[in-house]
């Protein structure tokens, strides 16, 4: 019995392949780290105020470099997937190298994330935040708060609905446990074809979580330059979280289904109709999350649940 992925190799490969990020003098780096920590606290306040959800559990805030981010993501996915599987000897190394290559790309794009499986903890990828803020030429304080509010909304979601991580782990276990004879993660297609309903459910859950966080972050009224940030950020193209991207690659889920916009459109419709308090009922039970059809037709979700 072995781990599906050599997680240390994945983190090491990502560190080797990934550029370190913009060069910043030590004094400026320390200031940015402190500003990001402050933004994390303010982001939780904003997320609670807007979403009408309240944090009930402690959480760490880690401001990390790209190598630290890759290591943390590897730890988180190790906690999500089955600990040991009956797989050929070569699989962990191959999977670790594949995942490391994916992380090396994501580390230059993903700004932060909330990890419910390890910690729990909020990760803020300082080099990438700094680089993208510079590329966009936007106000630093506003941008940090905007990003932090998004990630702290994920914190509130998982605290409100602790069943979500358990469902995610269960679906991933079903997908990965019958791995005997597989040579790499890319050969999961046949298994996944028999799990259409489970993969569809996970897609809907991810889309709603990401969409909800996007709607909340875009409703922060204290960010004066929010319109500029949104316009310039969206002009960069689609931006998905590490969760969405990695799960999409691992499970072969349709990328379009994982885009923020699909879930955001659903959430915005529901919030406009019944407010955040009404929307928050969705976290009470697994059955209250939309199916694939309802995700694209929120009025059908309202008709079923109201």
mmCIF file of C-alpha atoms in Angstrom:
data_model
loop_
_atom_site.group_PDB
_atom_site.id
_atom_site.type_symbol
_atom_site.label_atom_id
_atom_site.label_comp_id
_atom_site.label_asym_id
_atom_site.label_seq_id
_atom_site.Cartn_x
_atom_site.Cartn_y
_atom_site.Cartn_z
ATOM 1 C CA UNK A 1 0.000 0.000 0.000
ATOM 2 C CA UNK A 2 1.338 3.427 -0.959
ATOM 3 C CA UNK A 3 0.300 7.039 -1.134
ATOM 4 C CA UNK A 4 -1.185 7.918 -4.506
ATOM 5 C CA UNK A 5 1.141 10.918 -4.821
ATOM 6 C CA UNK A 6 4.682 11.505 -3.623
ATOM 7 C CA UNK A 7 3.738 14.781 -1.974
ATOM 8 C CA UNK A 8 7.276 15.791 -1.087
ATOM 9 C CA UNK A 9 8.285 15.305 -4.704
ATOM 10 C CA UNK A 10 5.306 17.390 -5.847
ATOM 11 C CA UNK A 11 6.304 20.293 -3.597
ATOM 12 C CA UNK A 12 9.969 19.967 -4.518
ATOM 13 C CA UNK A 13 9.238 19.838 -8.238
ATOM 14 C CA UNK A 14 6.993 22.883 -7.998
ATOM 15 C CA UNK A 15 9.681 24.805 -6.109
ATOM 16 C CA UNK A 16 12.279 23.927 -8.748
ATOM 17 C CA UNK A 17 10.093 24.757 -11.742
ATOM 18 C CA UNK A 18 8.386 27.871 -10.393
ATOM 19 C CA UNK A 19 9.926 31.369 -10.612
ATOM 20 C CA UNK A 20 10.402 32.946 -7.190
ATOM 21 C CA UNK A 21 8.476 36.097 -8.073
ATOM 22 C CA UNK A 22 9.306 39.799 -8.167
ATOM 23 C CA UNK A 23 12.487 40.936 -6.448
ATOM 24 C CA UNK A 24 11.666 43.066 -3.408
ATOM 25 C CA UNK A 25 14.009 44.577 -0.852
ATOM 26 C CA UNK A 26 13.745 43.099 2.645
ATOM 27 C CA UNK A 27 12.120 46.167 4.185
ATOM 28 C CA UNK A 28 9.387 46.322 1.535
ATOM 29 C CA UNK A 29 8.790 42.585 1.821
ATOM 30 C CA UNK A 30 8.220 42.865 5.566
ATOM 31 C CA UNK A 31 5.784 45.730 5.015
ATOM 32 C CA UNK A 32 3.822 43.754 2.414
ATOM 33 C CA UNK A 33 3.573 40.741 4.723
ATOM 34 C CA UNK A 34 2.218 42.932 7.519
ATOM 35 C CA UNK A 35 -0.258 44.637 5.190
ATOM 36 C CA UNK A 36 -1.513 41.251 4.003
ATOM 37 C CA UNK A 37 -1.997 40.074 7.585
ATOM 38 C CA UNK A 38 -4.000 43.214 8.346
ATOM 39 C CA UNK A 39 -6.052 42.691 5.182
ATOM 40 C CA UNK A 40 -6.817 39.126 6.271
ATOM 41 C CA UNK A 41 -8.382 40.403 9.495
ATOM 42 C CA UNK A 42 -10.290 43.163 7.735
ATOM 43 C CA UNK A 43 -11.383 40.717 5.047
ATOM 44 C CA UNK A 44 -13.044 38.500 7.638
ATOM 45 C CA UNK A 45 -14.942 41.489 9.006
ATOM 46 C CA UNK A 46 -16.122 42.425 5.512
ATOM 47 C CA UNK A 47 -17.023 38.847 4.610
ATOM 48 C CA UNK A 48 -19.105 38.475 7.773
ATOM 49 C CA UNK A 49 -20.835 41.832 7.281
ATOM 50 C CA UNK A 50 -21.792 41.167 3.677
ATOM 51 C CA UNK A 51 -22.525 37.428 3.703
ATOM 52 C CA UNK A 52 -24.408 37.515 7.028
ATOM 53 C CA UNK A 53 -22.382 34.479 8.109
ATOM 54 C CA UNK A 54 -20.352 34.521 11.335
ATOM 55 C CA UNK A 55 -17.039 32.806 12.016
ATOM 56 C CA UNK A 56 -17.245 30.352 14.889
ATOM 57 C CA UNK A 57 -13.778 28.753 14.883
ATOM 58 C CA UNK A 58 -10.148 29.917 15.017
ATOM 59 C CA UNK A 59 -7.996 29.852 11.907
ATOM 60 C CA UNK A 60 -4.366 30.538 11.023
ATOM 61 C CA UNK A 61 -3.274 33.143 8.500
ATOM 62 C CA UNK A 62 -0.094 32.232 6.638
ATOM 63 C CA UNK A 63 1.564 34.716 4.309
ATOM 64 C CA UNK A 64 3.843 32.507 2.223
ATOM 65 C CA UNK A 65 6.217 32.575 -0.722
ATOM 66 C CA UNK A 66 5.517 30.451 -3.781
ATOM 67 C CA UNK A 67 7.465 27.450 -2.534
ATOM 68 C CA UNK A 68 5.599 27.640 0.775
ATOM 69 C CA UNK A 69 2.317 27.848 -1.090
ATOM 70 C CA UNK A 70 3.128 24.723 -3.131
ATOM 71 C CA UNK A 71 4.089 22.830 0.028
ATOM 72 C CA UNK A 72 0.880 23.881 1.791
ATOM 73 C CA UNK A 73 -1.283 22.903 -1.176
ATOM 74 C CA UNK A 74 0.419 19.516 -1.314
ATOM 75 C CA UNK A 75 -0.289 19.004 2.388
ATOM 76 C CA UNK A 76 -3.903 19.949 1.902
ATOM 77 C CA UNK A 77 -4.458 17.552 -0.985
ATOM 78 C CA UNK A 78 -2.671 14.809 0.933
ATOM 79 C CA UNK A 79 -5.281 15.272 3.662
ATOM 80 C CA UNK A 80 -8.110 15.155 1.114
ATOM 81 C CA UNK A 81 -7.122 11.976 -0.728
ATOM 82 C CA UNK A 82 -7.051 8.421 0.677
ATOM 83 C CA UNK A 83 -3.892 7.945 2.756
ATOM 84 C CA UNK A 84 -2.843 4.639 1.174
ATOM 85 C CA UNK A 85 -3.834 2.839 -2.002
ATOM 86 C CA UNK A 86 -2.929 -0.363 -3.791
ATOM 87 C CA UNK A 87 -1.125 1.188 -6.745
ATOM 88 C CA UNK A 88 1.896 0.190 -8.838
ATOM 89 C CA UNK A 89 5.262 1.269 -7.453
ATOM 90 C CA UNK A 90 5.813 3.916 -10.117
ATOM 91 C CA UNK A 91 2.541 5.771 -9.584
ATOM 92 C CA UNK A 92 3.451 8.017 -6.601
ATOM 93 C CA UNK A 93 6.563 9.379 -8.318
ATOM 94 C CA UNK A 94 4.811 9.921 -11.652
ATOM 95 C CA UNK A 95 1.816 11.539 -9.971
ATOM 96 C CA UNK A 96 4.104 13.685 -7.814
ATOM 97 C CA UNK A 97 5.987 14.950 -10.848
ATOM 98 C CA UNK A 98 2.730 15.666 -12.693
ATOM 99 C CA UNK A 99 1.239 17.520 -9.730
ATOM 100 C CA UNK A 100 4.458 19.454 -9.191
ATOM 101 C CA UNK A 101 4.334 20.687 -12.772
ATOM 102 C CA UNK A 102 0.732 21.821 -12.308
ATOM 103 C CA UNK A 103 1.559 23.580 -9.035
ATOM 104 C CA UNK A 104 4.500 25.371 -10.643
ATOM 105 C CA UNK A 105 2.064 27.050 -13.022
ATOM 106 C CA UNK A 106 -0.666 27.668 -10.464
ATOM 107 C CA UNK A 107 1.782 29.233 -8.032
ATOM 108 C CA UNK A 108 2.273 32.143 -10.420
ATOM 109 C CA UNK A 109 -1.492 32.689 -10.746
ATOM 110 C CA UNK A 110 -3.282 31.750 -7.515
ATOM 111 C CA UNK A 111 -3.376 34.596 -4.999
ATOM 112 C CA UNK A 112 -4.664 32.767 -1.955
ATOM 113 C CA UNK A 113 -6.933 30.068 -0.642
ATOM 114 C CA UNK A 114 -8.531 28.694 2.481
ATOM 115 C CA UNK A 115 -7.574 25.161 3.525
ATOM 116 C CA UNK A 116 -10.255 23.382 5.575
ATOM 117 C CA UNK A 117 -8.367 20.076 5.767
ATOM 118 C CA UNK A 118 -5.094 21.315 7.272
ATOM 119 C CA UNK A 119 -5.132 23.937 9.976
ATOM 120 C CA UNK A 120 -7.702 25.235 9.082
ATOM 121 C CA UNK A 121 -5.724 28.070 7.602
ATOM 122 C CA UNK A 122 -5.812 30.961 5.189
ATOM 123 C CA UNK A 123 -2.925 31.089 2.716
ATOM 124 C CA UNK A 124 -1.889 34.308 1.008
ATOM 125 C CA UNK A 125 0.660 33.914 -1.798
ATOM 126 C CA UNK A 126 2.663 37.117 -1.272
ATOM 127 C CA UNK A 127 4.885 37.078 -4.412
ATOM 128 C CA UNK A 128 1.972 36.421 -6.754
ATOM 129 C CA UNK A 129 -0.268 38.978 -5.044
ATOM 130 C CA UNK A 130 2.545 41.525 -5.323
ATOM 131 C CA UNK A 131 3.239 40.720 -8.960
ATOM 132 C CA UNK A 132 -0.377 40.806 -10.097
ATOM 133 C CA UNK A 133 -1.114 43.975 -8.129
ATOM 134 C CA UNK A 134 1.799 45.603 -9.931
ATOM 135 C CA UNK A 135 0.663 44.281 -13.307
ATOM 136 C CA UNK A 136 -2.805 45.702 -12.718
ATOM 137 C CA UNK A 137 -1.437 48.963 -11.275
ATOM 138 C CA UNK A 138 -4.126 49.134 -8.580
ATOM 139 C CA UNK A 139 -4.203 50.396 -5.001
ATOM 140 C CA UNK A 140 -2.396 47.899 -2.771
ATOM 141 C CA UNK A 141 -4.603 48.203 0.310
ATOM 142 C CA UNK A 142 -7.789 47.870 -1.746
ATOM 143 C CA UNK A 143 -6.478 44.896 -3.706
ATOM 144 C CA UNK A 144 -5.305 43.065 -0.588
ATOM 145 C CA UNK A 145 -8.685 43.562 1.084
ATOM 146 C CA UNK A 146 -10.547 42.435 -2.034
ATOM 147 C CA UNK A 147 -8.583 39.183 -2.210
ATOM 148 C CA UNK A 148 -8.741 38.573 1.543
ATOM 149 C CA UNK A 149 -12.523 39.006 1.586
ATOM 150 C CA UNK A 150 -12.860 36.330 -1.086
ATOM 151 C CA UNK A 151 -10.740 33.823 0.821
ATOM 152 C CA UNK A 152 -12.323 34.590 4.188
ATOM 153 C CA UNK A 153 -15.723 33.955 2.618
ATOM 154 C CA UNK A 154 -14.510 30.414 1.936
ATOM 155 C CA UNK A 155 -13.642 30.160 5.623
ATOM 156 C CA UNK A 156 -17.199 31.107 6.557
ATOM 157 C CA UNK A 157 -18.628 28.625 4.054
ATOM 158 C CA UNK A 158 -16.714 25.669 5.480
ATOM 159 C CA UNK A 159 -17.517 26.672 9.052
ATOM 160 C CA UNK A 160 -21.195 27.022 8.202
ATOM 161 C CA UNK A 161 -21.303 23.730 6.300
ATOM 162 C CA UNK A 162 -18.783 21.253 7.775
ATOM 163 C CA UNK A 163 -20.422 18.547 5.701
ATOM 164 C CA UNK A 164 -18.857 19.982 2.526
ATOM 165 C CA UNK A 165 -15.266 18.818 3.196
ATOM 166 C CA UNK A 166 -16.602 15.391 4.128
ATOM 167 C CA UNK A 167 -18.518 15.117 0.852
ATOM 168 C CA UNK A 168 -15.426 16.205 -1.063
ATOM 169 C CA UNK A 169 -13.288 13.564 0.662
ATOM 170 C CA UNK A 170 -15.921 10.891 0.081
ATOM 171 C CA UNK A 171 -16.195 11.585 -3.642
ATOM 172 C CA UNK A 172 -12.420 11.708 -4.053
ATOM 173 C CA UNK A 173 -12.081 8.421 -2.162
ATOM 174 C CA UNK A 174 -14.575 6.780 -4.499
ATOM 175 C CA UNK A 175 -12.639 8.057 -7.479
ATOM 176 C CA UNK A 176 -9.146 7.135 -6.366
ATOM 177 C CA UNK A 177 -9.443 3.981 -4.274
ATOM 178 C CA UNK A 178 -9.833 1.558 -7.230
ATOM 179 C CA UNK A 179 -6.412 2.560 -8.582
ATOM 180 C CA UNK A 180 -4.752 -0.837 -8.927
ATOM 181 C CA UNK A 181 -3.077 -1.120 -12.297
ATOM 182 C CA UNK A 182 -3.146 2.588 -13.055
ATOM 183 C CA UNK A 183 0.077 4.221 -14.240
ATOM 184 C CA UNK A 184 -0.729 7.895 -13.579
ATOM 185 C CA UNK A 185 -3.509 10.238 -12.477
ATOM 186 C CA UNK A 186 -4.332 10.982 -16.104
ATOM 187 C CA UNK A 187 -5.685 7.441 -16.543
ATOM 188 C CA UNK A 188 -8.725 7.899 -14.351
ATOM 189 C CA UNK A 189 -11.117 8.458 -17.261
ATOM 190 C CA UNK A 190 -12.785 5.059 -17.294
ATOM 191 C CA UNK A 191 -13.404 5.136 -13.568
ATOM 192 C CA UNK A 192 -14.853 8.629 -13.701
ATOM 193 C CA UNK A 193 -17.297 7.748 -16.463
ATOM 194 C CA UNK A 194 -19.118 5.615 -13.907
ATOM 195 C CA UNK A 195 -19.200 8.517 -11.430
ATOM 196 C CA UNK A 196 -21.037 11.130 -13.472
ATOM 197 C CA UNK A 197 -23.485 12.026 -10.720
ATOM 198 C CA UNK A 198 -20.775 12.347 -8.059
ATOM 199 C CA UNK A 199 -18.519 14.443 -10.292
ATOM 200 C CA UNK A 200 -21.494 16.592 -11.299
ATOM 201 C CA UNK A 201 -22.333 17.170 -7.630
ATOM 202 C CA UNK A 202 -18.754 18.145 -6.814
ATOM 203 C CA UNK A 203 -18.753 20.504 -9.793
ATOM 204 C CA UNK A 204 -21.897 22.215 -8.534
ATOM 205 C CA UNK A 205 -20.536 22.509 -4.990
ATOM 206 C CA UNK A 206 -17.278 24.038 -6.206
ATOM 207 C CA UNK A 207 -19.056 26.424 -8.542
ATOM 208 C CA UNK A 208 -21.373 27.701 -5.809
ATOM 209 C CA UNK A 209 -18.541 28.125 -3.280
ATOM 210 C CA UNK A 210 -16.392 30.067 -5.728
ATOM 211 C CA UNK A 211 -19.327 32.062 -7.085
ATOM 212 C CA UNK A 212 -20.508 32.993 -3.605
ATOM 213 C CA UNK A 213 -17.019 34.206 -2.642
ATOM 214 C CA UNK A 214 -16.847 36.282 -5.817
ATOM 215 C CA UNK A 215 -20.235 37.912 -5.214
ATOM 216 C CA UNK A 216 -19.302 38.756 -1.609
ATOM 217 C CA UNK A 217 -15.920 40.267 -2.524
ATOM 218 C CA UNK A 218 -17.537 42.391 -5.204
ATOM 219 C CA UNK A 219 -20.071 43.755 -2.707
ATOM 220 C CA UNK A 220 -17.427 45.327 -0.440
ATOM 221 C CA UNK A 221 -18.391 49.011 -0.380
ATOM 222 C CA UNK A 222 -15.334 50.165 1.584
ATOM 223 C CA UNK A 223 -13.019 49.430 -1.369
ATOM 224 C CA UNK A 224 -13.026 52.731 -3.223
ATOM 225 C CA UNK A 225 -11.246 51.435 -6.308
ATOM 226 C CA UNK A 226 -13.229 48.197 -6.571
ATOM 227 C CA UNK A 227 -14.605 48.972 -10.031
ATOM 228 C CA UNK A 228 -11.109 49.549 -11.361
ATOM 229 C CA UNK A 229 -9.800 46.393 -9.693
ATOM 230 C CA UNK A 230 -12.647 44.280 -11.061
ATOM 231 C CA UNK A 231 -12.319 45.635 -14.571
ATOM 232 C CA UNK A 232 -8.576 45.145 -14.776
ATOM 233 C CA UNK A 233 -8.609 41.793 -13.000
ATOM 234 C CA UNK A 234 -11.323 40.379 -15.234
ATOM 235 C CA UNK A 235 -9.469 41.640 -18.313
ATOM 236 C CA UNK A 236 -6.666 39.205 -17.448
ATOM 237 C CA UNK A 237 -8.965 36.325 -18.315
ATOM 238 C CA UNK A 238 -10.568 33.590 -16.266
ATOM 239 C CA UNK A 239 -9.136 33.171 -12.780
ATOM 240 C CA UNK A 240 -9.921 30.004 -10.892
ATOM 241 C CA UNK A 241 -8.768 28.877 -7.500
ATOM 242 C CA UNK A 242 -6.274 26.119 -6.842
ATOM 243 C CA UNK A 243 -9.219 23.990 -5.698
ATOM 244 C CA UNK A 244 -11.062 24.345 -8.976
ATOM 245 C CA UNK A 245 -8.021 23.904 -11.174
ATOM 246 C CA UNK A 246 -6.487 20.944 -9.363
ATOM 247 C CA UNK A 247 -9.759 19.095 -8.897
ATOM 248 C CA UNK A 248 -10.550 19.750 -12.534
ATOM 249 C CA UNK A 249 -7.285 18.177 -13.594
ATOM 250 C CA UNK A 250 -7.520 15.307 -11.131
ATOM 251 C CA UNK A 251 -11.112 14.409 -11.927
ATOM 252 C CA UNK A 252 -11.372 15.537 -15.531
ATOM 253 C CA UNK A 253 -14.198 17.928 -14.698
ATOM 254 C CA UNK A 254 -15.337 20.308 -17.402
ATOM 255 C CA UNK A 255 -13.385 23.564 -17.055
ATOM 256 C CA UNK A 256 -16.370 25.664 -18.079
ATOM 257 C CA UNK A 257 -18.347 24.191 -15.197
ATOM 258 C CA UNK A 258 -15.688 25.327 -12.754
ATOM 259 C CA UNK A 259 -15.431 28.936 -13.805
ATOM 260 C CA UNK A 260 -16.310 31.510 -11.198
ATOM 261 C CA UNK A 261 -18.848 33.121 -13.487
ATOM 262 C CA UNK A 262 -21.205 30.155 -13.561
ATOM 263 C CA UNK A 263 -21.523 29.985 -9.788
ATOM 264 C CA UNK A 264 -21.478 33.771 -9.420
ATOM 265 C CA UNK A 265 -24.422 34.141 -11.781
ATOM 266 C CA UNK A 266 -26.398 31.611 -9.732
ATOM 267 C CA UNK A 267 -25.530 33.242 -6.401
ATOM 268 C CA UNK A 268 -26.217 36.774 -7.614
ATOM 269 C CA UNK A 269 -29.666 35.739 -8.851
ATOM 270 C CA UNK A 270 -30.539 34.095 -5.522
ATOM 271 C CA UNK A 271 -29.169 36.958 -3.408
ATOM 272 C CA UNK A 272 -31.073 39.517 -5.493
ATOM 273 C CA UNK A 273 -34.262 37.505 -5.008
ATOM 274 C CA UNK A 274 -34.129 36.549 -1.319
ATOM 275 C CA UNK A 275 -31.052 38.283 0.148
ATOM 276 C CA UNK A 276 -27.938 36.820 1.703
ATOM 277 C CA UNK A 277 -29.888 35.493 4.684
ATOM 278 C CA UNK A 278 -32.146 33.523 2.379
ATOM 279 C CA UNK A 279 -29.234 32.283 0.319
ATOM 280 C CA UNK A 280 -27.424 31.059 3.436
ATOM 281 C CA UNK A 281 -30.035 28.347 3.906
ATOM 282 C CA UNK A 282 -28.149 26.511 1.153
ATOM 283 C CA UNK A 283 -25.409 25.588 3.628
ATOM 284 C CA UNK A 284 -27.775 23.713 5.941
ATOM 285 C CA UNK A 285 -27.798 20.447 4.006
ATOM 286 C CA UNK A 286 -26.224 18.687 1.057
ATOM 287 C CA UNK A 287 -29.618 18.350 -0.603
ATOM 288 C CA UNK A 288 -30.062 22.135 -0.724
ATOM 289 C CA UNK A 289 -27.165 22.694 -3.112
ATOM 290 C CA UNK A 290 -28.227 23.040 -6.756
ATOM 291 C CA UNK A 291 -27.895 20.259 -9.273
ATOM 292 C CA UNK A 292 -26.255 20.952 -12.636
ATOM 293 C CA UNK A 293 -29.532 22.068 -14.202
ATOM 294 C CA UNK A 294 -30.448 24.366 -11.309
ATOM 295 C CA UNK A 295 -26.985 25.905 -11.346
ATOM 296 C CA UNK A 296 -27.740 27.313 -14.778
ATOM 297 C CA UNK A 297 -31.400 27.994 -13.956
ATOM 298 C CA UNK A 298 -31.521 29.429 -10.428
ATOM 299 C CA UNK A 299 -35.249 30.028 -10.654
ATOM 300 C CA UNK A 300 -35.681 26.240 -10.656
ATOM 301 C CA UNK A 301 -33.641 25.990 -7.461
ATOM 302 C CA UNK A 302 -35.879 28.607 -5.871
ATOM 303 C CA UNK A 303 -38.989 26.700 -6.941
ATOM 304 C CA UNK A 304 -37.625 23.489 -5.390
ATOM 305 C CA UNK A 305 -36.389 24.923 -2.115
ATOM 306 C CA UNK A 306 -38.762 27.747 -1.229
#
